[in-house]
Coordinates of C-alpha atoms in Angstrom, one line a residue:
X1 CA 79.6 128.6 111.0
X2 CA 78.4 130.0 114.3
X3 CA 80.6 131.7 116.7
X4 CA 80.6 128.6 119.2
X5 CA 81.3 126.0 116.4
X6 CA 84.7 124.5 116.1
X7 CA 86.7 125.3 112.8
X8 CA 86.4 122.6 110.2
X9 CA 89.9 121.4 110.6
X10 CA 89.3 120.7 114.4
X11 CA 86.1 118.9 113.7
X12 CA 87.9 116.8 111.1
X13 CA 90.8 116.2 113.4
X14 CA 88.4 115.2 116.2
X15 CA 86.5 112.6 113.8
X16 CA 89.9 111.2 112.7
X17 CA 91.2 110.7 116.2
X18 CA 87.7 109.2 117.2
X19 CA 88.0 106.8 114.3
X20 CA 91.6 105.9 114.9
X21 CA 90.6 105.2 118.5
X22 CA 87.9 102.7 117.2
X23 CA 90.1 100.9 114.6
X24 CA 93.6 101.7 113.0
X25 CA 92.3 99.7 110.0
X26 CA 88.7 100.4 109.6
X27 CA 88.2 98.4 106.5
X28 CA 90.2 95.4 104.7
X29 CA 92.0 96.2 101.4
X30 CA 89.6 96.9 98.4
X31 CA 89.4 97.6 94.7
X32 CA 87.5 100.6 93.6
X33 CA 85.2 100.0 90.8
X34 CA 85.3 102.1 87.7
X35 CA 81.7 101.6 86.9
X36 CA 80.6 103.9 89.6
X37 CA 82.4 106.7 88.2
X38 CA 81.1 109.2 85.4
X39 CA 84.2 108.2 83.3
X40 CA 84.9 111.1 80.6
X41 CA 86.0 109.7 77.2
X42 CA 85.2 112.3 74.8
X43 CA 88.2 114.4 73.6
X44 CA 90.7 112.3 75.3
X45 CA 93.6 110.4 73.2
X46 CA 94.2 107.8 75.8
X47 CA 91.5 105.4 76.9
X48 CA 90.6 105.4 80.6
X49 CA 92.2 102.1 81.2
X50 CA 95.2 103.1 79.2
X51 CA 95.6 106.2 81.4
X52 CA 95.2 104.1 84.6
X53 CA 98.1 101.8 83.5
X54 CA 100.2 104.9 82.6
X55 CA 99.5 106.7 85.9
X56 CA 100.2 103.2 87.8
X57 CA 103.4 102.7 86.1
X58 CA 104.7 106.3 86.7
X59 CA 103.7 106.1 90.2
X60 CA 105.6 102.8 90.7
X61 CA 108.8 104.5 89.2
X62 CA 108.3 107.4 91.4
X63 CA 108.9 105.4 94.5
X64 CA 112.8 106.2 94.8
X65 CA 113.3 105.3 98.4
X66 CA 111.8 103.3 101.2
X67 CA 110.0 104.8 104.1
X68 CA 107.0 107.0 105.1
X69 CA 108.3 110.4 104.2
X70 CA 107.4 112.4 101.2
X71 CA 105.5 109.5 99.4
X72 CA 104.7 110.5 95.7
X73 CA 101.5 110.2 93.9
X74 CA 101.0 110.9 89.9
X75 CA 98.2 111.9 87.4
X76 CA 98.4 112.8 83.9
X77 CA 96.7 115.7 82.1
X78 CA 96.1 115.6 78.4
X79 CA 97.0 119.1 76.8
X80 CA 94.8 119.3 73.6
X81 CA 96.3 122.7 72.6
X82 CA 100.1 121.6 72.6
X83 CA 99.4 117.9 72.0
X84 CA 101.2 116.9 75.1
X85 CA 100.8 115.0 78.4
X86 CA 101.5 116.8 81.6
X87 CA 102.6 114.3 84.3
X88 CA 101.5 115.8 87.6
X89 CA 103.7 114.6 90.6
X90 CA 103.3 115.5 94.3
X91 CA 104.8 114.2 97.6
X92 CA 103.1 114.0 101.0
X93 CA 104.0 117.4 103.0
X94 CA 103.5 118.8 106.3
X95 CA 104.6 122.3 105.4
X96 CA 105.4 123.7 102.1
X97 CA 109.1 123.4 102.0
X98 CA 109.0 119.6 102.5
X99 CA 109.9 117.2 99.8
X100 CA 112.0 119.8 97.6
X101 CA 114.8 117.2 97.3
X102 CA 112.7 114.2 96.2
X103 CA 110.6 116.4 93.8
X104 CA 113.8 117.4 92.2
X105 CA 115.2 114.0 91.7
X106 CA 111.7 112.9 90.2
X107 CA 111.9 115.6 87.8
X108 CA 115.4 114.8 86.6
X109 CA 114.7 110.9 86.4
X110 CA 111.4 111.4 84.6
X111 CA 113.0 114.0 82.2
X112 CA 115.6 111.5 81.1
X113 CA 113.1 108.6 80.6
X114 CA 110.8 111.1 78.7
X115 CA 113.6 112.4 76.4
X116 CA 113.9 108.7 75.4
X117 CA 110.5 108.2 74.8
X118 CA 110.4 111.4 72.6
X119 CA 112.4 109.4 70.1
X120 CA 110.1 106.6 69.5
X121 CA 108.3 106.7 66.3
X122 CA 105.2 104.9 64.9
X123 CA 105.7 101.3 64.3
X124 CA 109.1 101.6 65.8
X125 CA 110.5 97.9 66.7
X126 CA 113.9 99.1 67.8
X127 CA 114.9 96.9 71.1
X128 CA 117.8 99.5 71.7
X129 CA 115.4 102.2 72.5
X130 CA 113.6 100.0 75.0
X131 CA 116.9 99.0 76.7
X132 CA 117.9 102.5 77.0
X133 CA 114.6 103.3 78.8
X134 CA 115.3 100.4 81.1
X135 CA 118.8 101.9 81.6
X136 CA 117.2 105.1 82.7
X137 CA 114.7 103.6 84.9
X138 CA 117.5 101.5 86.5
X139 CA 119.5 104.7 87.1
X140 CA 116.5 106.5 88.5
X141 CA 115.2 103.9 90.7
X142 CA 118.5 102.3 91.8
X143 CA 118.2 102.8 95.5
X144 CA 114.7 101.4 95.6
X145 CA 115.6 98.5 93.7
X146 CA 118.7 97.6 96.1
X147 CA 116.3 97.9 99.0
X148 CA 113.7 95.5 97.3
X149 CA 116.5 93.0 96.6
X150 CA 117.4 93.4 100.3
X151 CA 120.9 94.4 99.6
X152 CA 120.4 97.6 101.7
X153 CA 118.2 98.0 104.7
X154 CA 114.6 99.3 104.7
X155 CA 113.2 102.3 106.6
X156 CA 112.1 99.9 109.5
X157 CA 115.9 98.5 109.9
X158 CA 114.4 95.1 110.5
X159 CA 116.6 92.3 109.5
X160 CA 115.4 90.6 106.3
X161 CA 116.5 87.5 104.8
X162 CA 118.7 88.3 101.6
X163 CA 117.4 87.5 98.2
X164 CA 120.2 84.9 97.5
X165 CA 119.0 82.9 100.8
X166 CA 115.3 83.0 99.8
X167 CA 116.1 81.7 96.5
X168 CA 118.3 78.9 97.9
X169 CA 115.5 78.0 100.2
X170 CA 113.0 78.0 97.5
X171 CA 115.1 75.8 95.2
X172 CA 115.6 73.4 98.1
X173 CA 111.8 73.4 98.8
X174 CA 111.0 72.8 95.2
X175 CA 113.3 69.9 95.1
X176 CA 111.7 68.5 98.1
X177 CA 108.3 69.0 96.5
X178 CA 109.3 67.3 93.2
X179 CA 110.4 64.1 95.2
X180 CA 106.8 64.3 97.1
X181 CA 104.6 64.9 94.0
X182 CA 106.3 62.6 91.6
X183 CA 105.9 63.1 87.8
X184 CA 103.1 65.7 87.7
X185 CA 103.8 67.0 84.1
X186 CA 102.9 70.6 84.4
X187 CA 104.3 71.1 87.8
X188 CA 107.3 69.3 87.0
X189 CA 107.9 71.8 84.1
X190 CA 107.2 74.8 86.3
X191 CA 109.5 73.3 88.9
X192 CA 112.5 72.8 86.4
X193 CA 112.1 76.3 84.9
X194 CA 112.0 78.0 88.2
X195 CA 114.9 75.9 89.4
X196 CA 117.2 76.7 86.3
X197 CA 116.3 80.5 86.2
X198 CA 116.6 80.9 90.1
X199 CA 120.1 79.6 89.9
X200 CA 120.8 82.0 87.2
X201 CA 119.7 84.9 89.3
X202 CA 121.7 83.7 92.2
X203 CA 125.0 83.8 89.7
X204 CA 123.7 87.4 88.9
X205 CA 123.4 88.3 92.6
X206 CA 126.9 87.2 93.1
X207 CA 128.4 89.0 90.1
X208 CA 126.7 92.2 91.4
X209 CA 128.1 91.8 94.8
X210 CA 131.7 91.6 93.1
X211 CA 131.4 94.4 91.0
X212 CA 128.5 96.7 92.0
X213 CA 127.9 98.7 88.8
X214 CA 124.9 99.9 86.9
X215 CA 125.2 97.4 84.2
X216 CA 125.3 94.4 86.8
X217 CA 122.3 95.7 88.3
X218 CA 120.5 95.9 85.2
X219 CA 121.5 92.4 84.4
X220 CA 120.3 91.1 87.7
X221 CA 116.9 92.8 87.4
X222 CA 116.5 91.2 83.8
X223 CA 117.4 88.1 85.6
X224 CA 114.6 88.6 88.1
X225 CA 112.1 89.4 85.3
X226 CA 112.8 86.2 83.3
X227 CA 112.4 84.1 86.7
X228 CA 109.1 85.8 87.1
X229 CA 107.9 85.4 83.6
X230 CA 108.6 81.5 84.2
X231 CA 105.0 80.8 84.6
X232 CA 102.7 80.0 87.4
X233 CA 104.9 80.7 90.3
X234 CA 102.1 81.3 92.7
X235 CA 100.8 77.8 91.8
X236 CA 104.1 76.2 92.6
X237 CA 104.7 78.1 95.7
X238 CA 101.3 77.2 97.1
X239 CA 102.1 73.7 96.6
X240 CA 105.3 73.9 98.9
X241 CA 105.0 72.7 102.3
X242 CA 105.2 74.9 105.2
X243 CA 107.7 72.6 106.8
X244 CA 110.2 73.2 104.1
X245 CA 109.6 77.1 103.4
X246 CA 107.5 79.0 105.6
X247 CA 104.4 81.0 104.2
X248 CA 106.2 84.4 105.2
X249 CA 109.1 83.5 103.2
X250 CA 107.1 82.5 100.1
X251 CA 105.3 85.6 100.3
X252 CA 108.2 87.8 100.6
X253 CA 110.1 86.1 97.7
X254 CA 107.1 86.3 95.3
X255 CA 106.5 90.1 96.3
X256 CA 110.2 90.8 95.7
X257 CA 110.3 89.0 92.4
X258 CA 107.0 90.7 91.1
X259 CA 108.1 94.2 92.2
X260 CA 111.8 93.8 90.8
X261 CA 110.4 92.3 87.6
X262 CA 108.1 95.4 87.2
X263 CA 111.2 97.5 86.3
X264 CA 111.6 95.9 83.0
X265 CA 107.8 95.6 82.5
X266 CA 107.7 99.2 82.9
X267 CA 110.3 100.0 80.3
X268 CA 108.5 97.7 77.8
X269 CA 105.1 99.3 78.7
X270 CA 106.3 102.8 78.2
X271 CA 108.2 102.0 75.0
X272 CA 105.1 100.3 73.5
X273 CA 102.7 102.8 74.7
X274 CA 104.8 105.5 73.0
X275 CA 104.8 103.6 69.7
X276 CA 100.9 103.5 69.8
X277 CA 100.3 106.9 71.2
X278 CA 102.3 110.1 70.0
X279 CA 100.9 111.9 72.9
X280 CA 103.1 109.8 75.3
X281 CA 106.2 110.9 73.4
X282 CA 105.5 114.4 74.6
X283 CA 105.3 114.0 78.3
X284 CA 106.3 116.6 80.5
X285 CA 106.9 116.4 84.2
X286 CA 105.1 119.1 86.5
X287 CA 106.0 119.1 90.1
X288 CA 102.9 120.1 92.1
X289 CA 103.5 122.7 95.1
X290 CA 100.5 124.0 96.7
X291 CA 100.4 127.6 97.8
X292 CA 101.7 128.2 101.4
X293 CA 98.3 129.3 102.6
X294 CA 97.3 125.8 101.9
X295 CA 99.3 124.7 104.8
X296 CA 97.6 126.8 107.3
X297 CA 97.1 125.4 110.6
X298 CA 94.6 126.1 113.6
X299 CA 96.8 126.9 116.7
X300 CA 96.3 124.0 119.1
X301 CA 96.8 126.3 121.9
X302 CA 93.4 127.6 121.1
X303 CA 91.6 124.2 121.6
X304 CA 91.3 121.4 124.4
X305 CA 89.8 118.4 122.6
X306 CA 87.7 115.9 125.0
X307 CA 86.3 112.6 124.2
X308 CA 83.0 113.3 125.8
X309 CA 82.2 116.4 123.7
X310 CA 83.0 114.8 120.5
X311 CA 80.9 111.7 121.2
X312 CA 78.2 114.2 122.2
X313 CA 78.6 115.8 118.7
X314 CA 78.0 112.6 117.0
X315 CA 75.2 111.9 119.3
X316 CA 73.4 114.9 118.3
X317 CA 73.9 114.4 114.6
X318 CA 72.2 111.0 114.8
X319 CA 70.0 111.3 117.6
X320 CA 71.9 108.7 119.5
X321 CA 72.6 108.4 123.1
X322 CA 76.2 106.5 123.1
X323 CA 77.9 106.4 126.3
X324 CA 81.6 106.9 126.5
X325 CA 82.2 104.6 129.4
X326 CA 80.3 101.9 127.6
X327 CA 82.3 102.3 124.6
X328 CA 85.5 102.3 126.4
X329 CA 84.6 99.2 128.0
X330 CA 83.9 97.4 124.7
X331 CA 87.3 98.7 123.6
X332 CA 88.9 97.1 126.5
X333 CA 90.6 100.5 127.4
X334 CA 89.7 102.8 130.6
X335 CA 88.0 106.0 130.1
X336 CA 91.0 107.9 131.4
X337 CA 93.4 106.3 128.9
X338 CA 90.8 106.6 126.1
X339 CA 90.4 110.2 126.8
X340 CA 94.0 111.0 126.9
X341 CA 95.0 109.1 123.7
X342 CA 92.0 110.9 121.9
X343 CA 93.1 114.3 123.0
X344 CA 96.8 113.8 122.3
X345 CA 96.0 112.4 118.7
X346 CA 93.7 115.3 118.0
X347 CA 96.3 118.0 119.0
X348 CA 99.1 116.0 117.1
X349 CA 96.9 115.8 113.9
X350 CA 96.4 119.6 114.3
X351 CA 100.1 120.2 114.8
X352 CA 101.7 117.6 112.5
X353 CA 99.5 116.4 110.0
X354 CA 100.5 116.0 106.2
X355 CA 98.7 116.8 103.3
X356 CA 98.9 113.3 101.3
X357 CA 100.2 113.7 97.5
X358 CA 96.8 112.3 96.0
X359 CA 94.9 115.0 98.0
X360 CA 97.3 117.7 96.7
X361 CA 96.7 116.6 93.1
X362 CA 93.1 116.5 93.6
X363 CA 93.1 120.1 95.1
X364 CA 95.5 121.4 92.4
X365 CA 93.3 120.0 89.4
X366 CA 89.9 121.2 91.1
X367 CA 91.3 124.8 91.4
X368 CA 92.8 124.8 88.0
X369 CA 90.7 125.0 84.8
X370 CA 91.7 122.1 82.7
X371 CA 89.9 121.0 79.2
X372 CA 90.9 117.3 79.9
X373 CA 91.4 116.8 83.6
X374 CA 93.0 114.0 85.0
X375 CA 90.8 110.8 85.4
X376 CA 93.2 108.6 87.6
X377 CA 95.5 109.3 90.7
X378 CA 97.8 106.7 91.8
X379 CA 100.4 106.9 94.8
X380 CA 103.4 104.5 95.1
X381 CA 101.2 102.7 97.7
X382 CA 97.5 101.8 97.6
X383 CA 95.3 104.8 98.9
X384 CA 95.0 105.1 102.5
X385 CA 91.6 104.9 104.2
X386 CA 91.1 108.8 104.4
X387 CA 92.6 109.4 100.9
X388 CA 90.1 106.9 99.5
X389 CA 87.3 108.2 101.4
X390 CA 87.9 111.6 100.3
X391 CA 88.7 110.8 96.5
X392 CA 85.4 108.6 96.5
X393 CA 83.2 111.4 98.0
X394 CA 84.8 113.9 95.5
X395 CA 83.7 111.4 92.7
X396 CA 85.6 113.1 89.8
X397 CA 88.9 110.8 90.0
X398 CA 89.6 107.2 90.2
X399 CA 92.2 105.5 92.4
X400 CA 92.5 101.9 91.9
X401 CA 92.9 100.5 95.2
X402 CA 92.4 101.2 99.0
X403 CA 94.7 99.3 101.6
X404 CA 92.3 100.3 104.3
X405 CA 94.8 101.8 106.9
X406 CA 93.9 105.1 108.7
X407 CA 96.8 107.4 109.1
X408 CA 95.7 109.7 112.0
X409 CA 98.3 112.3 110.7
X410 CA 96.0 113.3 107.8
X411 CA 94.6 116.6 106.8
X412 CA 93.2 118.5 103.9
X413 CA 94.7 121.7 102.4
X414 CA 93.3 124.9 103.7
X415 CA 91.0 126.5 100.9
X416 CA 88.1 128.7 101.4
X417 CA 86.9 127.9 97.8
X418 CA 86.3 124.3 98.8
X419 CA 85.0 124.8 102.3
X420 CA 81.8 123.0 101.3
X421 CA 83.7 120.1 100.4
X422 CA 85.4 120.0 103.7
X423 CA 82.0 120.2 105.3
X424 CA 80.7 117.3 103.4
X425 CA 83.8 115.3 104.3
X426 CA 83.1 116.0 108.0
X427 CA 79.9 114.7 107.6
X428 CA 81.1 111.5 105.8
X429 CA 83.7 110.8 108.6
X430 CA 80.7 111.3 111.3
X431 CA 78.9 108.8 109.3
X432 CA 81.7 106.4 109.4
X433 CA 81.9 106.9 113.2
X434 CA 78.3 106.2 113.6
X435 CA 78.8 102.9 111.6
X436 CA 81.6 102.0 113.7
X437 CA 80.0 102.7 116.9
X438 CA 76.9 100.7 115.9
X439 CA 78.8 97.8 115.0
X440 CA 80.8 98.0 118.0
X441 CA 77.8 97.9 120.2
X442 CA 76.4 95.2 118.0
X443 CA 79.3 93.0 118.1
X444 CA 80.3 93.9 121.7
X445 CA 84.1 94.0 120.8
X446 CA 86.4 96.0 118.8
X447 CA 86.5 95.2 115.0
X448 CA 90.2 94.3 114.2
X449 CA 91.5 93.8 110.4
X450 CA 95.1 92.6 110.3
X451 CA 97.7 95.2 109.0
X452 CA 97.5 95.2 105.3
X453 CA 100.1 95.0 102.5
X454 CA 100.2 98.7 101.4
X455 CA 101.7 98.4 98.0
X456 CA 100.3 96.3 95.4
X457 CA 100.9 96.1 91.7
X458 CA 98.3 97.0 88.8
X459 CA 98.2 94.5 86.2
X460 CA 99.8 95.8 82.9
X461 CA 98.8 94.9 79.4
X462 CA 101.8 92.8 78.0
X463 CA 100.6 91.9 74.4
X464 CA 101.4 94.4 71.6
X465 CA 97.8 93.8 70.3
X466 CA 96.6 95.4 73.3
X467 CA 98.6 98.5 73.1

């Protein structure tokens, strides 16, 4: 790096700020194909798909609270020497001391679940063990479950329709649908099943509101699971008229039911997986804390970012002559405002950016010599645009989905050992900027994608035969 070249962290922050100016959601949500990765199978006890399901389940359970702070991510590392499975967990951090309390809670919660899994044996068909695992899951995740059920407010403090009201509205809408569609046999069966089970859930809601005990919460989650298993609810809800129940309410209810039901599904999946794979009975939680040096920052006082110089840098890379004024007109923003927003965001990124949990895990694994390194990493949410871009470039580990949203307060760990990779990523970001500018000039307007649902569920195998 020449004396006049900005530090890599500065170039990255500039690239991110410029991309964010162009669009906060650069791409729509997407799935990451596994075919493009060199998936390693030799030596592993778990198949790649089994590892992905396990990591996705553990990541889901690691979501102990709502909100944007200290979001966890998980991967698993097979240890052939001790015949055990290390569950690596990290949380988003801006500084080394962040997230200690949540990591402690995750360690305690997972240790309780893993202790129960250690008692599973081959061919074990004891539902009591599965129920105990379920109880441990409810205990660990109770705050998040109550938030999902809308008994407590979420981090946005926005008023949300209680689960009971949503179910009552759905029952009324289904009744109206039945009167409109007549005796459609299959739909009538689904409608009747939904109505009966939804009424049961409402009773369980009332019971929990009267006696707010862990046992009542377990019963309620079980009831939601039975409701969710009632069959083809998406088909039923698509038939409901917007006049009787709005699309947002239908979507919210389906989302709530699916995610609350997942806690029971997770208990069953972990129990059955432990029956099939002795390795899963020997899981150990490993909280990841990168060294303090990884959080080193470039002093913002030493740097004055400008939009013009950054666009000039991109121009020189690709032999272009993009004009800042023309770009701003197409973005429908004044050049002064765009320049101010760019400069403020660049400095904020340098000052406050977090190392996302997936990136911490990736760097930890990259610097650690492992015979059987993790093949899948999952956060409690789908990967953000920048995490997904870096993981894709890295090419050694899979993350299932990307929600497409760009978080400008994002950074890489400082590591001289991985400097070349950081240079590659800066070039990749510059390439994305070039593509975005090309599209902007071609369409002559900003490309806007709607804010995505950042949290989706991986499909779990449910048949014993698939485990």
